[in-house]
């Protein structure tokens, strides 16, 4: 791993890389990063932006700190090594739009199912759950969280642009779904992003399992 | 962690704190304490009351004994450190009403779902299962357990008062649900509280999965 | 643990006790022995019968070899210590009727649900699955396995008698269900009993999840 | 384990055997190899063919490298030891037809359920999911994967012939289902085969859980 002298604060990168690898193993163990799917990032330096990023095509259950890449705001890999995740541009877009310190992307059964079932509505509304209080800035269960659903594309630049528009239109959303693809969430740091992912995955599962059951104002 | 001389029996507190941390990890591994949700307590001294309590906003899958707080019956933190769980008043109320040695609060998919689906009935009845025999005082499967559902509030004092009323009205209930929030149960010690949580979570899942299926006197 | 001189082959008992404890932890990890439910046994000596048995009211996820009891054919505890499982008489009955080397009893969500849903039919038929070939004596997937459902009782002697009758009437059944209680299976040794439990739990879950879905000759 | 001098490259076999055992434990932990079901293989030498193969009737959660067999293209065991898996002929057929480096066979709840529910259609179509991009050769989510369903037989030679015919008819399929039996997939090596299994199991579960829910072009 070659870092330029300007990134001599490699102990910070090493720590972040280790945390990303640990988080990847934990999320994989929950079934949310199967088959090399998903990706994880965390900001090493905000200005100019340096982002630690999971590599492409790697089993996230076996991800090591040594495999973590360092990219700049143009998605160029600085520390040699593997090819970055295809979705690096999306992480960069979210970091910029939300001033996030970390972005996590999971493929779970329930987030995938709901991203399709609610596609016509272009989003999923979740309200009234105490669990919502774990989302940054939410102080009461009487909160309505809107998770937009964005169409999936292979053109990452076009998709990043669509994400920018949706994040601008929905400044209070703590995450969004890509159709038949997965969930994106973020936080001021990896810990908060991880907490948001856990909360949103929980709520999506609760919604998914009650789609056919009578509910009060679900 | 500063203990006053009167709490020099810190070896007891240390042991309880270690057990609470271990229990938190086990419950988190089952998906019942995701996203920093839930809380755990155990009585260190009954009179005057000293209660070991999990802190607020901490990942329960990584909770350590050093993070456990010690509070008095006024919910004041005695051993410095972090902010207590918002729900400390609820734990204190249950300890008082049920003379409990430990109180556990979980957010699981099924307890959350059923807390909403049965909200109009204001409770869930579970009867006829052998599993009920693991609840304290229950000697036969021919037992009808009533889990009241209480409306969720952000005002903890008001909620504690509602809990007091419900626990008084239903002296035989081994737990209750907070609407779209979660499950509370308790026991004479942490082991019994943990066993009660396992049993009630099991039964709520069995009820939840059969809501649409024909059942004999379910 | 006091063994009489006649049971000086304690190394065999110790080995069996260690295997029972390990099996208990594995089955508990699958959610099949929650809340101290379930029990496990293995024959130490067939004639006169000596049976290693899990104790009553113990968390099976933390069961140790030292907690395993040794009972005789009258269900009397030989090695002092804890109270035996309430269901010791049932294990002894099955050992006798099926000449089993080990008996396992689990409480899983799906075995509990199906024990109730098929109660009027007094049993569950499972056929056509390749998985059935893992059951002793079954050579083809074109096998029809019948799992009788027996009413649950608290009187263990009466229940043991009912089990004897059912096992006699259904000599080819590899297990049976107790209504709203759980599954019993057995094998020539603990390994075979464990394999049977895994297979039957799998098949009961597959049946349970397809109750509302179109199936060919399910 | 006796290897002939020609197979002195035993360090390669040892490495492959260790990886197969590790993969078996991982797949068993996911519930996909319960009750000694399923099997795993990896090519040690392509020409003449030498295949490392899991043995018959062994608990895959406890499989060790020492238990792995080495077979030739006639399914004869070269390294002594246990009886091979009954399905060795199927692995050999797939290795030949697909020039695979590894073949994996799992019995999961969802692959078993769907193998029956779609039996009349003789296959399951899965399309539009981003997860499909993890399958070899697939570059976009706008891909339609067809998993043929083949009738289950006990005559392995006849079944191998049917598999040959189906693989020839569907050259782009990355896997197939055996009716009420399970899933087969493969890859250029064990890593790719494992990734394919994870992806297909995920997609089959997503399909299975939405069978009764409204979906756009599911």
Short mmCIF file of N, CA, C and O in Angstrom, two decimals, chain A residues 49-109:
data_model
loop_
_atom_site.label_atom_id
_atom_site.label_comp_id
_atom_site.label_asym_id
_atom_site.label_seq_id
_atom_site.Cartn_x
_atom_site.Cartn_y
_atom_site.Cartn_z
N UNK A 49 -10.77 15.68 -0.40
CA UNK A 49 -11.39 14.43 0.02
C UNK A 49 -10.51 13.21 -0.25
O UNK A 49 -9.99 13.02 -1.36
N UNK A 50 -10.34 12.38 0.76
CA UNK A 50 -9.72 11.06 0.63
C UNK A 50 -10.68 10.08 1.28
O UNK A 50 -11.07 10.25 2.44
N UNK A 51 -11.06 9.05 0.52
CA UNK A 51 -12.07 8.10 0.97
C UNK A 51 -11.52 6.69 0.97
O UNK A 51 -10.97 6.23 -0.04
N UNK A 52 -11.63 6.01 2.11
CA UNK A 52 -11.28 4.59 2.17
C UNK A 52 -12.46 3.84 1.61
O UNK A 52 -13.61 4.12 1.97
N UNK A 53 -12.20 2.88 0.74
CA UNK A 53 -13.29 2.22 0.00
C UNK A 53 -13.04 0.72 -0.13
O UNK A 53 -11.91 0.29 -0.34
N UNK A 54 -14.10 -0.07 -0.01
CA UNK A 54 -13.95 -1.52 -0.20
C UNK A 54 -13.68 -1.80 -1.67
O UNK A 54 -14.17 -1.09 -2.55
N UNK A 55 -12.90 -2.85 -1.98
CA UNK A 55 -12.59 -3.16 -3.37
C UNK A 55 -13.73 -3.90 -4.06
O UNK A 55 -14.65 -4.38 -3.41
N UNK A 56 -13.61 -4.01 -5.37
CA UNK A 56 -14.63 -4.69 -6.16
C UNK A 56 -14.45 -6.20 -6.13
O UNK A 56 -13.32 -6.70 -6.04
N UNK A 57 -15.55 -6.94 -6.17
CA UNK A 57 -15.51 -8.37 -6.36
C UNK A 57 -14.85 -9.21 -5.28
O UNK A 57 -14.38 -10.31 -5.52
N UNK A 58 -14.81 -8.68 -4.08
CA UNK A 58 -14.17 -9.41 -2.97
C UNK A 58 -15.25 -9.93 -2.01
O UNK A 58 -16.24 -9.26 -1.76
N UNK A 59 -15.05 -11.14 -1.51
CA UNK A 59 -15.94 -11.72 -0.50
C UNK A 59 -15.86 -10.85 0.76
O UNK A 59 -14.82 -10.81 1.43
N UNK A 60 -16.97 -10.16 1.07
CA UNK A 60 -16.95 -9.21 2.19
C UNK A 60 -16.82 -9.92 3.55
O UNK A 60 -16.47 -9.30 4.54
N UNK A 61 -17.08 -11.22 3.57
CA UNK A 61 -16.95 -11.97 4.81
C UNK A 61 -15.49 -12.25 5.13
O UNK A 61 -15.16 -12.65 6.25
N UNK A 62 -14.62 -12.03 4.17
CA UNK A 62 -13.19 -12.30 4.35
C UNK A 62 -12.36 -11.06 4.07
O UNK A 62 -11.16 -11.14 3.88
N UNK A 63 -13.00 -9.91 4.03
CA UNK A 63 -12.31 -8.66 3.71
C UNK A 63 -11.27 -8.34 4.79
O UNK A 63 -11.56 -8.40 5.99
N UNK A 64 -10.09 -7.98 4.35
CA UNK A 64 -9.04 -7.60 5.31
C UNK A 64 -8.71 -6.12 5.15
O UNK A 64 -9.00 -5.51 4.11
N UNK A 65 -8.08 -5.55 6.18
CA UNK A 65 -7.70 -4.14 6.14
C UNK A 65 -6.76 -3.86 4.98
O UNK A 65 -6.81 -2.79 4.36
N UNK A 66 -5.92 -4.84 4.65
CA UNK A 66 -4.94 -4.64 3.57
C UNK A 66 -5.61 -4.50 2.21
O UNK A 66 -5.00 -3.99 1.26
N UNK A 67 -6.85 -4.95 2.10
CA UNK A 67 -7.53 -4.87 0.81
C UNK A 67 -8.26 -3.55 0.59
O UNK A 67 -8.72 -3.26 -0.51
N UNK A 68 -8.37 -2.74 1.64
CA UNK A 68 -9.10 -1.48 1.53
C UNK A 68 -8.32 -0.50 0.66
O UNK A 68 -7.10 -0.35 0.80
N UNK A 69 -9.04 0.17 -0.23
CA UNK A 69 -8.42 1.13 -1.14
C UNK A 69 -8.58 2.55 -0.61
O UNK A 69 -9.45 2.82 0.21
N UNK A 70 -7.73 3.44 -1.12
CA UNK A 70 -7.85 4.86 -0.80
C UNK A 70 -8.07 5.59 -2.12
O UNK A 70 -7.27 5.44 -3.05
N UNK A 71 -9.17 6.31 -2.22
CA UNK A 71 -9.48 7.01 -3.47
C UNK A 71 -9.61 8.51 -3.20
O UNK A 71 -9.88 8.94 -2.08
N UNK A 72 -9.42 9.29 -4.27
CA UNK A 72 -9.61 10.73 -4.15
C UNK A 72 -10.99 11.10 -4.69
O UNK A 72 -11.76 10.20 -5.07
N UNK A 73 -11.30 12.39 -4.74
CA UNK A 73 -12.67 12.76 -5.10
C UNK A 73 -13.01 12.50 -6.57
O UNK A 73 -14.17 12.60 -6.95
N UNK A 74 -11.98 12.13 -7.34
CA UNK A 74 -12.24 11.75 -8.72
C UNK A 74 -12.32 10.25 -8.88
O UNK A 74 -12.27 9.72 -9.98
N UNK A 75 -12.40 9.57 -7.76
CA UNK A 75 -12.50 8.10 -7.74
C UNK A 75 -11.23 7.42 -8.20
O UNK A 75 -11.24 6.24 -8.54
N UNK A 76 -10.11 8.16 -8.21
CA UNK A 76 -8.84 7.53 -8.59
C UNK A 76 -8.24 6.84 -7.38
O UNK A 76 -8.20 7.39 -6.29
N UNK A 77 -7.72 5.63 -7.63
CA UNK A 77 -7.11 4.87 -6.54
C UNK A 77 -5.71 5.39 -6.27
O UNK A 77 -4.87 5.45 -7.18
N UNK A 78 -5.47 5.75 -5.04
CA UNK A 78 -4.18 6.36 -4.67
C UNK A 78 -3.18 5.32 -4.18
O UNK A 78 -1.98 5.46 -4.37
N UNK A 79 -3.70 4.30 -3.54
CA UNK A 79 -2.77 3.34 -2.91
C UNK A 79 -2.63 2.05 -3.71
O UNK A 79 -2.47 0.98 -3.15
N UNK A 80 -2.61 2.19 -5.05
CA UNK A 80 -2.39 1.04 -5.90
C UNK A 80 -3.39 -0.06 -5.65
O UNK A 80 -4.52 0.20 -5.24
N UNK A 81 -2.99 -1.26 -5.95
CA UNK A 81 -3.82 -2.39 -5.60
C UNK A 81 -5.01 -2.64 -6.51
O UNK A 81 -4.98 -2.36 -7.70
N UNK A 82 -6.04 -3.13 -5.92
CA UNK A 82 -7.18 -3.66 -6.66
C UNK A 82 -8.02 -2.57 -7.34
O UNK A 82 -7.83 -1.39 -7.12
N UNK A 83 -8.94 -3.02 -8.12
CA UNK A 83 -9.92 -2.15 -8.77
C UNK A 83 -10.93 -1.73 -7.71
O UNK A 83 -11.34 -2.54 -6.89
N UNK A 84 -11.33 -0.47 -7.75
CA UNK A 84 -12.32 -0.05 -6.75
C UNK A 84 -13.68 -0.65 -7.06
O UNK A 84 -13.92 -1.17 -8.15
N UNK A 85 -14.56 -0.53 -6.09
CA UNK A 85 -15.94 -0.94 -6.30
C UNK A 85 -16.53 -0.12 -7.43
O UNK A 85 -16.24 1.06 -7.59
N UNK A 86 -17.36 -0.77 -8.26
CA UNK A 86 -18.03 -0.05 -9.34
C UNK A 86 -18.79 1.16 -8.81
O UNK A 86 -18.99 2.14 -9.52
N UNK A 87 -19.20 1.08 -7.59
CA UNK A 87 -20.11 2.10 -7.08
C UNK A 87 -19.40 3.23 -6.32
O UNK A 87 -20.03 3.98 -5.58
N UNK A 88 -18.10 3.36 -6.51
CA UNK A 88 -17.35 4.42 -5.83
C UNK A 88 -17.96 5.80 -6.10
O UNK A 88 -18.04 6.63 -5.19
N UNK A 89 -18.38 6.03 -7.33
CA UNK A 89 -18.96 7.33 -7.66
C UNK A 89 -20.19 7.63 -6.82
O UNK A 89 -20.47 8.80 -6.49
N UNK A 90 -20.94 6.58 -6.48
CA UNK A 90 -22.15 6.79 -5.69
C UNK A 90 -21.77 7.18 -4.25
O UNK A 90 -22.39 8.06 -3.65
N UNK A 91 -20.77 6.51 -3.72
CA UNK A 91 -20.32 6.86 -2.38
C UNK A 91 -19.83 8.31 -2.34
O UNK A 91 -20.15 9.06 -1.41
N UNK A 92 -19.04 8.69 -3.34
CA UNK A 92 -18.53 10.07 -3.39
C UNK A 92 -19.67 11.07 -3.46
O UNK A 92 -19.65 12.12 -2.80
N UNK A 93 -20.71 10.74 -4.23
CA UNK A 93 -21.85 11.64 -4.37
C UNK A 93 -22.56 11.82 -3.03
O UNK A 93 -22.90 12.95 -2.65
N UNK A 94 -22.76 10.72 -2.33
CA UNK A 94 -23.46 10.78 -1.04
C UNK A 94 -22.63 11.54 0.00
O UNK A 94 -23.15 12.34 0.78
N UNK A 95 -21.31 11.27 0.02
CA UNK A 95 -20.42 11.98 0.95
C UNK A 95 -20.55 13.49 0.72
O UNK A 95 -20.64 14.27 1.66
N UNK A 96 -20.59 13.87 -0.54
CA UNK A 96 -20.69 15.30 -0.88
C UNK A 96 -22.04 15.88 -0.48
O UNK A 96 -22.11 16.90 0.21
N UNK A 97 -23.13 15.21 -0.90
CA UNK A 97 -24.47 15.73 -0.67
C UNK A 97 -24.85 15.78 0.80
O UNK A 97 -25.55 16.68 1.24
N UNK A 98 -24.45 14.78 1.54
CA UNK A 98 -24.86 14.68 2.93
C UNK A 98 -23.74 15.03 3.90
O UNK A 98 -23.90 14.87 5.11
N UNK A 99 -22.60 15.45 3.38
CA UNK A 99 -21.42 15.67 4.23
C UNK A 99 -21.23 14.48 5.17
O UNK A 99 -21.01 14.64 6.37
N UNK A 100 -21.30 13.31 4.57
CA UNK A 100 -21.21 12.09 5.38
C UNK A 100 -19.76 11.72 5.67
O UNK A 100 -18.86 12.05 4.91
N UNK A 101 -19.56 11.01 6.76
CA UNK A 101 -18.24 10.51 7.11
C UNK A 101 -18.08 9.05 6.72
O UNK A 101 -16.98 8.51 6.71
N UNK A 102 -19.21 8.43 6.35
CA UNK A 102 -19.17 7.02 5.97
C UNK A 102 -20.45 6.66 5.23
O UNK A 102 -21.53 7.18 5.57
N UNK A 103 -20.31 5.80 4.24
CA UNK A 103 -21.47 5.35 3.45
C UNK A 103 -21.44 3.83 3.39
O UNK A 103 -20.38 3.22 3.17
N UNK A 104 -22.60 3.22 3.64
CA UNK A 104 -22.69 1.75 3.59
C UNK A 104 -23.80 1.33 2.63
O UNK A 104 -24.87 1.95 2.61
N UNK A 105 -23.53 0.28 1.89
CA UNK A 105 -24.50 -0.22 0.91
C UNK A 105 -24.68 -1.72 1.12
O UNK A 105 -23.71 -2.47 1.02
N UNK A 106 -25.93 -2.14 1.44
CA UNK A 106 -26.21 -3.55 1.69
C UNK A 106 -27.23 -4.11 0.70
O UNK A 106 -28.07 -3.38 0.17
N UNK A 107 -27.12 -5.41 0.45
CA UNK A 107 -28.10 -6.16 -0.35
C UNK A 107 -28.73 -7.16 0.62
O UNK A 107 -28.11 -8.19 0.91
N UNK A 108 -29.89 -6.88 1.15
CA UNK A 108 -30.56 -7.84 2.02
C UNK A 108 -31.81 -8.33 1.33
O UNK A 108 -32.31 -7.70 0.39
N UNK A 109 -32.31 -9.46 1.79
CA UNK A 109 -33.55 -10.01 1.23
C UNK A 109 -34.66 -8.97 1.32
O UNK A 109 -35.34 -8.67 0.34
#
